[in-house]
Coordinates of C-alpha atoms and ligand atoms in Angstrom, one line a residue:
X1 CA 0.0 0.0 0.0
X2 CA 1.3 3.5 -0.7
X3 CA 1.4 6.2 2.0
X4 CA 1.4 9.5 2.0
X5 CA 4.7 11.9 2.4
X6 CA 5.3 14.5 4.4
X7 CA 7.5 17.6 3.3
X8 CA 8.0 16.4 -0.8
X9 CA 8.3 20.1 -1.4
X10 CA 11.0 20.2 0.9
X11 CA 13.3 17.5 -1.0
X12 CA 16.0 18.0 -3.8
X13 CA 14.6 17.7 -7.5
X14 CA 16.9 14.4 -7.3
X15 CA 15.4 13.4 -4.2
X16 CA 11.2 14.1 -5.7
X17 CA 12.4 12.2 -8.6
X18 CA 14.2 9.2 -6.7
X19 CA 10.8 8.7 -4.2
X20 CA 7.8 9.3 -7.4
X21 CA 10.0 6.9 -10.1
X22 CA 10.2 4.4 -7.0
X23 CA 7.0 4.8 -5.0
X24 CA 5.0 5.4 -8.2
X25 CA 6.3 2.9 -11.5
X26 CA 7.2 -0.4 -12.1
X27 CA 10.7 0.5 -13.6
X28 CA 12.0 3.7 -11.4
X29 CA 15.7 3.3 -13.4
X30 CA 13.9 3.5 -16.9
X31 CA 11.3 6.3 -15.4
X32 CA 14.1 8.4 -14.2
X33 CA 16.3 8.3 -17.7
X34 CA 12.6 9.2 -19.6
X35 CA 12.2 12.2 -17.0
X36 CA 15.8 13.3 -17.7
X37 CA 15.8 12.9 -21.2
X38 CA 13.2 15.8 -21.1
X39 CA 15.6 18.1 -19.4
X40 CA 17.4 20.8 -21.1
X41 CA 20.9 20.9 -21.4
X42 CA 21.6 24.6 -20.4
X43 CA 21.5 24.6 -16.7
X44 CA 20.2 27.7 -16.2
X45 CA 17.6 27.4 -18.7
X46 CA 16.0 24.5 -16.8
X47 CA 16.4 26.1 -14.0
X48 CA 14.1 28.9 -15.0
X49 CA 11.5 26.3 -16.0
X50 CA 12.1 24.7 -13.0
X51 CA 10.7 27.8 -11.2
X52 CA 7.9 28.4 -13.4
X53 CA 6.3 25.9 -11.0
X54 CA 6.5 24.0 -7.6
X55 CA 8.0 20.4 -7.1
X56 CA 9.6 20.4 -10.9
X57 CA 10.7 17.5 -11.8
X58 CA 11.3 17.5 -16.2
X59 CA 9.4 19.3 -19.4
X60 CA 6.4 18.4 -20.7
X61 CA 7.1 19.4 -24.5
X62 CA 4.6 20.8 -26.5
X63 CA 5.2 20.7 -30.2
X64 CA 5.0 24.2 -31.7
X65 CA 4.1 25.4 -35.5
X66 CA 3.5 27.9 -37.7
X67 CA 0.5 28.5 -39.9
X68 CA 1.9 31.1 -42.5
X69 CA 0.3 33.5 -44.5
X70 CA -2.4 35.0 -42.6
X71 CA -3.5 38.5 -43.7
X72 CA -5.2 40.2 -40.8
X73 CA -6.0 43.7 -41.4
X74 CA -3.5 44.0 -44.8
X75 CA -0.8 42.8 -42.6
X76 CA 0.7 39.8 -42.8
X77 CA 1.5 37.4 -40.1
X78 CA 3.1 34.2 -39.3
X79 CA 1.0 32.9 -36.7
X80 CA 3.4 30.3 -33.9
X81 CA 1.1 27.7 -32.1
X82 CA 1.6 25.2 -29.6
X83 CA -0.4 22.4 -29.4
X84 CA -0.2 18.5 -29.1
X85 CA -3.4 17.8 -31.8
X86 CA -2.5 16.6 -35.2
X87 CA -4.2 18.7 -38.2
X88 CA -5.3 22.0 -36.1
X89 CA -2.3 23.5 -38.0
X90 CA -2.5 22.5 -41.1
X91 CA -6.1 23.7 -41.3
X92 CA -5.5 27.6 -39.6
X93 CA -3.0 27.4 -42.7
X94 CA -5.3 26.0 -44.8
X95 CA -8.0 29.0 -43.9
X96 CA -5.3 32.1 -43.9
X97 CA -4.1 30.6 -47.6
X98 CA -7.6 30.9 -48.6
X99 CA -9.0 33.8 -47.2
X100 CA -5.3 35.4 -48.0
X101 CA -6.5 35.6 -51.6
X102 CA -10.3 36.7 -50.6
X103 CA -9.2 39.9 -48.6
X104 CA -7.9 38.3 -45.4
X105 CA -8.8 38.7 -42.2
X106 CA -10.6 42.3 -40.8
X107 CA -10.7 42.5 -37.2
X108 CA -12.5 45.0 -34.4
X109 CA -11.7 45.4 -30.6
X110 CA -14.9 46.1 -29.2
X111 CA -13.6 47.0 -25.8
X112 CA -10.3 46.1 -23.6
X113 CA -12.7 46.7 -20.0
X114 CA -11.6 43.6 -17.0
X115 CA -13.6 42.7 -14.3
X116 CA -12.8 42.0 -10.4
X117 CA -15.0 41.9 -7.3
X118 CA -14.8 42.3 -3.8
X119 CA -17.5 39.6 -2.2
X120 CA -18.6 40.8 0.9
X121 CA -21.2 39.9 3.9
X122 CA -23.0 42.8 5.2
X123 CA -26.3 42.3 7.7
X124 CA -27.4 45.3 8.3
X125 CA -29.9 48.3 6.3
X126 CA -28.9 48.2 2.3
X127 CA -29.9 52.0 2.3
X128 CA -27.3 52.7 5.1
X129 CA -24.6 50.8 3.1
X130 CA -25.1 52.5 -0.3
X131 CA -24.9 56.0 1.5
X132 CA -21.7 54.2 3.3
X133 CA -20.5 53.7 -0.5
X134 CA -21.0 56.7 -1.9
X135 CA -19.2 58.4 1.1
X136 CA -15.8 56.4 1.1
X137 CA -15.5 55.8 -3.1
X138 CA -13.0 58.6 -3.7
X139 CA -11.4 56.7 -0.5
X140 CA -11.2 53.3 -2.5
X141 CA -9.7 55.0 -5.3
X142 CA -7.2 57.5 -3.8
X143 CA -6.0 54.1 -0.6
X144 CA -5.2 52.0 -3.8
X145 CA -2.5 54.9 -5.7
X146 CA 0.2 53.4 -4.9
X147 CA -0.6 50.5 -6.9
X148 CA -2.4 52.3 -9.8
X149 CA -0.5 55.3 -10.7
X150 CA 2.0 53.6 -12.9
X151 CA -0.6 52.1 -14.7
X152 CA -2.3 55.1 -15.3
X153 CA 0.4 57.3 -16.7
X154 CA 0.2 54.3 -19.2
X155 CA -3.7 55.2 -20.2
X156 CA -5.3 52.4 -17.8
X157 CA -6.2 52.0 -13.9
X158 CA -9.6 51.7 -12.4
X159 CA -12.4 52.3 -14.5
X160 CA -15.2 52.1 -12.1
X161 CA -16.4 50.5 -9.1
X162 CA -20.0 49.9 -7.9
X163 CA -21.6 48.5 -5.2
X164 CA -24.3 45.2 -6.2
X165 CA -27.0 44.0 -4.0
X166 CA -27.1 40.3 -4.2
X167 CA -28.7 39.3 -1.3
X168 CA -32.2 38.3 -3.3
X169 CA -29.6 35.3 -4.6
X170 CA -27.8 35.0 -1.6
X171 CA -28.7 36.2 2.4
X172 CA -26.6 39.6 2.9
X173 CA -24.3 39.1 -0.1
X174 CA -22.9 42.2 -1.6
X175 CA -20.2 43.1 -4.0
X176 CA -17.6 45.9 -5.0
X177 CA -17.8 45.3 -8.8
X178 CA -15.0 46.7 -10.4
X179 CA -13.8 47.7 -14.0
X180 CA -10.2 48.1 -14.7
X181 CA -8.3 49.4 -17.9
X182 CA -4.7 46.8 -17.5
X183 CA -3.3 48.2 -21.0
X184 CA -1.1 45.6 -22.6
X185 CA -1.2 43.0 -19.5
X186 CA -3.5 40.8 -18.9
X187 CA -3.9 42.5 -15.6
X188 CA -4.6 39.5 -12.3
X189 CA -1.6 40.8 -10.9
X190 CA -2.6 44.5 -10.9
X191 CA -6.3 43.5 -10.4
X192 CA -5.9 41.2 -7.4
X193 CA -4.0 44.0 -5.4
X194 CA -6.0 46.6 -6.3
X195 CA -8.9 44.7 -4.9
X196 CA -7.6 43.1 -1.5
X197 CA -7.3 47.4 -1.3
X198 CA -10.5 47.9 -1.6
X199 CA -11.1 45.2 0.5
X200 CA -9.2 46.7 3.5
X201 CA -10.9 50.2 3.1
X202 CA -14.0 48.7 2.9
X203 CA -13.6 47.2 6.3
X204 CA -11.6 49.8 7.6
X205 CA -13.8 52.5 6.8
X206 CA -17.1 50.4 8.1
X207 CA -15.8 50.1 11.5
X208 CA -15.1 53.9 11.8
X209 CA -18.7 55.0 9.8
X210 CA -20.6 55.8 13.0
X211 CA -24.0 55.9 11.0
X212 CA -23.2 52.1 11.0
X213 CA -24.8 49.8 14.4
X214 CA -22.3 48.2 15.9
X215 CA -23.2 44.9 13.4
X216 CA -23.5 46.7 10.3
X217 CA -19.5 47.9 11.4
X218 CA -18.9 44.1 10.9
X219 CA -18.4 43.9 7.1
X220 CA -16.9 40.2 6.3
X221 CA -15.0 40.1 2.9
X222 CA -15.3 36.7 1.7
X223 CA -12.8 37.2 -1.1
X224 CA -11.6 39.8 -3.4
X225 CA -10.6 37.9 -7.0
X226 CA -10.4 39.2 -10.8
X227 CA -13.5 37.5 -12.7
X228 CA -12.4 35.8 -16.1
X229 CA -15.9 36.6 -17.4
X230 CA -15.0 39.2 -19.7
X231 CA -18.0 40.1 -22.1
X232 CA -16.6 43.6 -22.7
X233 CA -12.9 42.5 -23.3
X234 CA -14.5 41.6 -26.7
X235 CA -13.2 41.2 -29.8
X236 CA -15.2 40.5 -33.5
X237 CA -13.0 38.9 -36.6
X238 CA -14.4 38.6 -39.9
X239 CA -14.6 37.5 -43.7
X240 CA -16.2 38.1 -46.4
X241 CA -16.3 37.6 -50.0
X242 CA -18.6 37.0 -53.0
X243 CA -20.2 33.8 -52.8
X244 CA -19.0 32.9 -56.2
X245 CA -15.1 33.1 -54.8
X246 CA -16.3 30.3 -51.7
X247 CA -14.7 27.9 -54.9
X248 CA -13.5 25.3 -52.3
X249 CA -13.7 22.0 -54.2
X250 CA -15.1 20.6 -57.3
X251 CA -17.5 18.6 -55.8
X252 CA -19.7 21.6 -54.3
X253 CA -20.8 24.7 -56.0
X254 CA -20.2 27.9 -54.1
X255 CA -23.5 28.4 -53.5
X256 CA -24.5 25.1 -51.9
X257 CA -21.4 25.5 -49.5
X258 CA -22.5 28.8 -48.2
X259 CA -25.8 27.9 -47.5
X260 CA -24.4 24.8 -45.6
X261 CA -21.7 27.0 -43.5
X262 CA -24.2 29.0 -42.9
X263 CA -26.6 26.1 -42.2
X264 CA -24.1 24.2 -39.9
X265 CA -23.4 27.9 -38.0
X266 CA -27.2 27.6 -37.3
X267 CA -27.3 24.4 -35.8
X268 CA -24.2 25.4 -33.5
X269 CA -26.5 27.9 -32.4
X270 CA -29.5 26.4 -31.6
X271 CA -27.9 23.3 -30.5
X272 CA -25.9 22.6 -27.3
X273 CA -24.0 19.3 -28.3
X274 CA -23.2 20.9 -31.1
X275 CA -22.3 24.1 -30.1
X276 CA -19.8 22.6 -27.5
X277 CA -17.6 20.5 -30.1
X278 CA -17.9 23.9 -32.5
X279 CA -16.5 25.8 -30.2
X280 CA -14.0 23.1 -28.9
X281 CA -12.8 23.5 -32.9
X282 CA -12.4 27.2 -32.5
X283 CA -10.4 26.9 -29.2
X284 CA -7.9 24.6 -30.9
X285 CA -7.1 27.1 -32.5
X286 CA -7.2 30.2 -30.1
X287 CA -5.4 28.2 -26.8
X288 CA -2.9 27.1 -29.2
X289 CA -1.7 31.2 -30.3
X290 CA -2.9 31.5 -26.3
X291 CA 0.0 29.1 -25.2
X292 CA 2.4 30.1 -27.7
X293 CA 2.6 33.5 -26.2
X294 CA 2.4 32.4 -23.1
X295 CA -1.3 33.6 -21.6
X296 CA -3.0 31.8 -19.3
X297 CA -5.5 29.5 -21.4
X298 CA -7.6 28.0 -18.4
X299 CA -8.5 32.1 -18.1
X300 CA -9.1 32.1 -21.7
X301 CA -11.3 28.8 -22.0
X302 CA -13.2 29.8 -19.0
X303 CA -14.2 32.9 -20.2
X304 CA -15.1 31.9 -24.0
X305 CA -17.6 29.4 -22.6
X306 CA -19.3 31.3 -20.4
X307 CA -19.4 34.4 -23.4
X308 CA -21.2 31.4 -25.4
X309 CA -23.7 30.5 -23.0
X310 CA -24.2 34.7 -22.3
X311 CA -28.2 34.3 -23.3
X312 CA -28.9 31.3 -21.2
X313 CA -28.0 28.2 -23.7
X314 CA -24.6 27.5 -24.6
X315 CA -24.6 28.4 -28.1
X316 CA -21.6 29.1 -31.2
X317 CA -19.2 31.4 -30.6
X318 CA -19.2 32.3 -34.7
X319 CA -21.7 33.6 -37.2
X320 CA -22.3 33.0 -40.5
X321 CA -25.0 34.3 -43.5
X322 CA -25.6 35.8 -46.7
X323 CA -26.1 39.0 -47.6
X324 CA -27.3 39.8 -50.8
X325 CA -24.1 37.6 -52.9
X326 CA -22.0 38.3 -50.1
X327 CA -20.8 35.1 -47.5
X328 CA -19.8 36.3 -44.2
X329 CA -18.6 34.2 -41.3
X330 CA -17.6 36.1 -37.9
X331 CA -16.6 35.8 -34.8
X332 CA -17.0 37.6 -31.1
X333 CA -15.1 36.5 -28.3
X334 CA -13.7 38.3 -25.1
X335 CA -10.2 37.7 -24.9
X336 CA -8.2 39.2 -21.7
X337 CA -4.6 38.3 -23.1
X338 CA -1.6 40.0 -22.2
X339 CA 2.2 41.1 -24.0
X340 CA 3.8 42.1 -20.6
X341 CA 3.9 40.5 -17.4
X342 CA 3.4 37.1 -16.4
X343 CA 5.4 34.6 -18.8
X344 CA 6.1 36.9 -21.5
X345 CA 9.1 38.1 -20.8
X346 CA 10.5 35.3 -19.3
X347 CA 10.1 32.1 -21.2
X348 CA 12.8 32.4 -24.1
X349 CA 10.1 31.0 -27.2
X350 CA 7.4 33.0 -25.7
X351 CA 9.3 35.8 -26.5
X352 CA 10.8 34.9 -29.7
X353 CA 6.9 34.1 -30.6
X354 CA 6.3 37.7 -29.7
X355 CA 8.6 38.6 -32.4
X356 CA 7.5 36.6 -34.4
X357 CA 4.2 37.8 -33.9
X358 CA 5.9 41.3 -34.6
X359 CA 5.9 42.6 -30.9
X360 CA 1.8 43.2 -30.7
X361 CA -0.2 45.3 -27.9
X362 CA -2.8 43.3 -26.0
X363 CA -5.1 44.4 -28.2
X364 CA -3.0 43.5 -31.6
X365 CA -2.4 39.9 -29.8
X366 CA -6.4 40.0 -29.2
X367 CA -6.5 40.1 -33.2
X368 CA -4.4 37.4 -33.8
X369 CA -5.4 35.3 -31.5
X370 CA -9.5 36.1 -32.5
X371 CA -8.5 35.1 -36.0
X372 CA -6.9 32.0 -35.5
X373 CA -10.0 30.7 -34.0
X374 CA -11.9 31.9 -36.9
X375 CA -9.9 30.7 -39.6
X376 CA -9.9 26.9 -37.4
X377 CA -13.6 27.4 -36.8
X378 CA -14.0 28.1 -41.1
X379 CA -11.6 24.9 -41.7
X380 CA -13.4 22.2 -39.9
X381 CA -16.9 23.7 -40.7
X382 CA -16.0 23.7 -44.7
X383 CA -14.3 19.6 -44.1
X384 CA -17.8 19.1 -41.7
X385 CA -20.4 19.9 -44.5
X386 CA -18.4 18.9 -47.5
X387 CA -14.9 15.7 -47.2
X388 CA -16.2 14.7 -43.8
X389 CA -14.0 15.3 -40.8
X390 CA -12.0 12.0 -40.6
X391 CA -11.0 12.2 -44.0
X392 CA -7.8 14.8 -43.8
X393 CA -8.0 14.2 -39.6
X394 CA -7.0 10.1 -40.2
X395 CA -3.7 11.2 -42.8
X396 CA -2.8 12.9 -40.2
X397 CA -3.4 10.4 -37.6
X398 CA -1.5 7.9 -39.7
X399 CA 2.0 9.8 -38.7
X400 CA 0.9 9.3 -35.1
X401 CA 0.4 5.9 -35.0
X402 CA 3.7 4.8 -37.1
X403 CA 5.4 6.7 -35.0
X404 CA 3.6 5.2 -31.4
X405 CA 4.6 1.6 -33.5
X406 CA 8.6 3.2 -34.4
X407 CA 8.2 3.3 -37.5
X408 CA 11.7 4.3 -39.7
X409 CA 11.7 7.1 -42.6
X410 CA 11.5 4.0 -45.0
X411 CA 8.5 2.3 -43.6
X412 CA 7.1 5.6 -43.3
X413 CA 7.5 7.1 -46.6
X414 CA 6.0 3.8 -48.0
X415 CA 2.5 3.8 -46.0
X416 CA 2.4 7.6 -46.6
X417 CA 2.1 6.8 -50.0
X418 CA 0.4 3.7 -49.6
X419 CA -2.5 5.1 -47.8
X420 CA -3.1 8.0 -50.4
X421 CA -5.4 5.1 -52.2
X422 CA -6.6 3.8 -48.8
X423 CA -9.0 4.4 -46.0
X424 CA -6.8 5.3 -42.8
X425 CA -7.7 3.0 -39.8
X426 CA -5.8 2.2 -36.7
X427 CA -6.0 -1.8 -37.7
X428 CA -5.2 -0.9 -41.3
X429 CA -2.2 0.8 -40.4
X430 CA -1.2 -1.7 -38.0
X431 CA -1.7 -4.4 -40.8
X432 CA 0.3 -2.5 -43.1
X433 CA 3.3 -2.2 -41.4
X434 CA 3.3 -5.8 -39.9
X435 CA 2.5 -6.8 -43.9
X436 CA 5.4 -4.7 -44.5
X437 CA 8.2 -5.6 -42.4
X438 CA 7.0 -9.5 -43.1
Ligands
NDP501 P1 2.2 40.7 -14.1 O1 1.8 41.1 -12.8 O2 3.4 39.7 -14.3 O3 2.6 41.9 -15.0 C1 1.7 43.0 -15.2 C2 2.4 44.2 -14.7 O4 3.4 44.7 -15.6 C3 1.4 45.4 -14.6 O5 0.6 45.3 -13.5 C4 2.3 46.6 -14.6 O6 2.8 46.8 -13.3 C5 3.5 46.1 -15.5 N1 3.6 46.6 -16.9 C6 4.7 47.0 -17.5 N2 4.4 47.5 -18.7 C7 3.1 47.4 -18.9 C8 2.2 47.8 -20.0 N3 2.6 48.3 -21.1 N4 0.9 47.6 -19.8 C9 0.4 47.1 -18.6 N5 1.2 46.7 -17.6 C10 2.5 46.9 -17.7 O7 1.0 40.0 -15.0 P2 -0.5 40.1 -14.9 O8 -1.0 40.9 -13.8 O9 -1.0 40.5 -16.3 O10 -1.0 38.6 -14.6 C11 -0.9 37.6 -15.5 C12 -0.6 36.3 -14.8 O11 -1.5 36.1 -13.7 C13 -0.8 35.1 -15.7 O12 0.4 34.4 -15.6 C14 -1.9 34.3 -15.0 O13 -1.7 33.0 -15.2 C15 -1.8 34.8 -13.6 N6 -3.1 34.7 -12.8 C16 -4.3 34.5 -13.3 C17 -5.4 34.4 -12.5 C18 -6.8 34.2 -13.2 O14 -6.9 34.3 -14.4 N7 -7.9 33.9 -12.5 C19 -5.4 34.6 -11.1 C20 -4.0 34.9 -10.6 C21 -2.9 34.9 -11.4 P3 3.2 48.3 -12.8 O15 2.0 49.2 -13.2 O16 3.4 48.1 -11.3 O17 4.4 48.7 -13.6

């Protein structure tokens, strides 16, 4: 039986590795040597990706690409994305190539505003307590300087903050609910502070508000916490073309594949099951760019899903229809992503991605990143409602599995070819290579 240890933060790397490859696998001296064969040869670069986290003990490698040619507002980019699915970037390059030659990419930021709240318990007369609020909110503002004024002389700092009664939903809940401006960062940091601030005013200034009874001086702050529900940290991407340019294969006119995008967008909208897998699509895409650049993608993911359920039903996160000849297919998503702070400056590809990327603002990153869940979202939509999904997903497929069977270039260059005239399956690849190296 295994038992629990005390202090495994406390030990060496060596040591964490020594007791999880012994305590934890059947073959600690193989588990070690995979472990290590993950680490990076510059010492000090490990080391900084050792203290990324807590109780480091290798890399978990990502592989990263680039989907070329993507024309977002007449500029072009090469777009860097990190992520473990086969296909996702062949199809974002797959999309920019098309739409490169249809106008590209035109992109909006509908607003940049974040979101934190102070969650408080107050028992006591809600009339008393807005009065209260309205007395001490230059207070909340000027306590928390210190920790906005640098962000201000950069254009941002706190937007607004206002005092929600919440007790119908819950008995004596209130909140501070607070707008912030973070410029090119994605802003917890600088949100976070700015609120456990308002949080120690708040109580601070209860306790010495003598209009207050002696239980109304009693405010309890629950917690004070950025929200990742961002609806007006939004962001709309967009093509369009003539219908008679949507030329995508010979086996559908242009006409019957815009009126089944835009049929297929309909159903994603109307239907939860749907919706969910259309808008895991568009998210391969976006966490991938997310990643790349090192943003926080749980924030990201968390925030999109609760944008596409904003109306009560989860629902698509892109639009589609036809305008007089015209197709266009859209999306709107709230994006809090940042270019300074966190990882961005520290992790060496993140960076190199940036400048890849050509060194974008938040809201230039927004763009990018907006688009490359379009152009996804476009890709499998078009393979959906004309090839099929599994057609181009299963050649892709095939390099995974002769690689999980260690496959060489030789065998691998044959069953390429070989299954250019065949239906991909796991047992037909399987059979193929055994047939092969018979
Ligand atoms: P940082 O605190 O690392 O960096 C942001 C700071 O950089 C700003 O507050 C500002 O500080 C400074 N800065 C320098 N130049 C600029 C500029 N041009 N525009 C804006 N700020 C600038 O990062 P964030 O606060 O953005 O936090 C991001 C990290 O927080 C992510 O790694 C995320 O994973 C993590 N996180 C996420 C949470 C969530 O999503 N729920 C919760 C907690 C953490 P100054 O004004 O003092 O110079």
């Amino acid at each position: 039986m295994k038992k629990p240890i005390a202090g495994f933060s406390t030990l060496s790397k060596s040591e964490k590795i020594e007791w999880i490859a012994t305590n934890y696998t059947q073959n600690p001296v193989q588990s070690k040597k995979i472990l290590e064969t993950y680490w990076n040869a510059d010492s000090k670069l490990q080391q900084l990706h050792d203290e990324f986290i807590e109780n480091t003990i290798s890399n978990f490698y990502m592989p990263m690409g680039i989907a070329p040619n993507f024309l977002i507002n007449d500029r072009l980019y090469a777009i860097p994305m990190a992520i473990e699915e086969s296909s996702v970037v062949a199809a974002a390059s797959k999309a920019a190539k098309f739409w490169g030659s249809r106008g590209g990419f035109k992109t909006e930021v509908l607003g940049t505003e974040k979101v934190g709240q102070v969650h408080f318990i107050f028992k006591g007369s809600y009339s008393k307590l807005e009065s209260f609020f309205t007395k001490i909110k230059s207070t909340l503002i000027s306590d928390a300087k210190h920790l906005t004024e640098s962000m201000e002389k950069r254009g941002g700092g706190i937007s607004q903050i206002e005092l929600r009664d919440k007790s119908s939903d819950l008995q004596d809940y209130y909140q501070l609910h607070c707008t912030f401006e973070t410029q090119d960062a994605m802003g917890a940091n600088f949100i976070n502070s700015c609120l456990e601030q308002f949080a120690a005013t708040l109580k601070n200034e209860a306790l010495n508000y003598s209009s207050f009874s002696e239980q109304e001086k009693q405010i309890e702050v629950v917690m004070s916490i950025l929200s990742n529900y961002v609806p007006n940290c939004l962001i709309k991407a967009e093509v369009s073309c003539p219908i008679d340019q949507l030329n995508i294969s010979k086996e559908i006119s242009p006409k019957d594949f815009a009126e089944k995008m835009v049929r297929a967008v309909e159903i994603a909208k109307v239907e939860p099951y749907r919706a969910v897998t259309h808008n895991k699509g568009i998210m391969n895409g976006i966490d991938a760019v997310v990643l790349a650049t090192g943003n926080d993608f749980r924030a990201i993911e968390a925030g999109a899903h609760a944008y596409a359920a904003k109306n009560g039903t989860y629902s698509s996160l892109t639009h589609a229809k036809i305008e007089g000849d015209i197709f266009h297919f859209w999306i709107e998503i709230p994006l809090a992503l940042g270019t300074v702070g966190g990882l961005t400056k520290l992790h060496p590809l993140v960076k190199l991605n940036l400048e890849i990327l050509q060194k974008p603002s938040a809201k230039d990153l927004m763009q990018i990143v907006a688009v490359a869940g379009l152009a996804q979202n476009f890709a499998a939509v078009s393979s959906l409602v004309t090839t099929g999904i599994q057609k181009g997903h299963m050649k892709m497929h095939l390099m995974n599995i002769l690689n999980q069977h260690a496959a060489t270039e030789q065998e691998k260059a044959t069953l390429i070819e070989y299954f250019k005239t065949h239906t991909v399956t796991h047992r037909g690849v399987l059979n193929a290579l055994e047939n092969l190296r018979k």
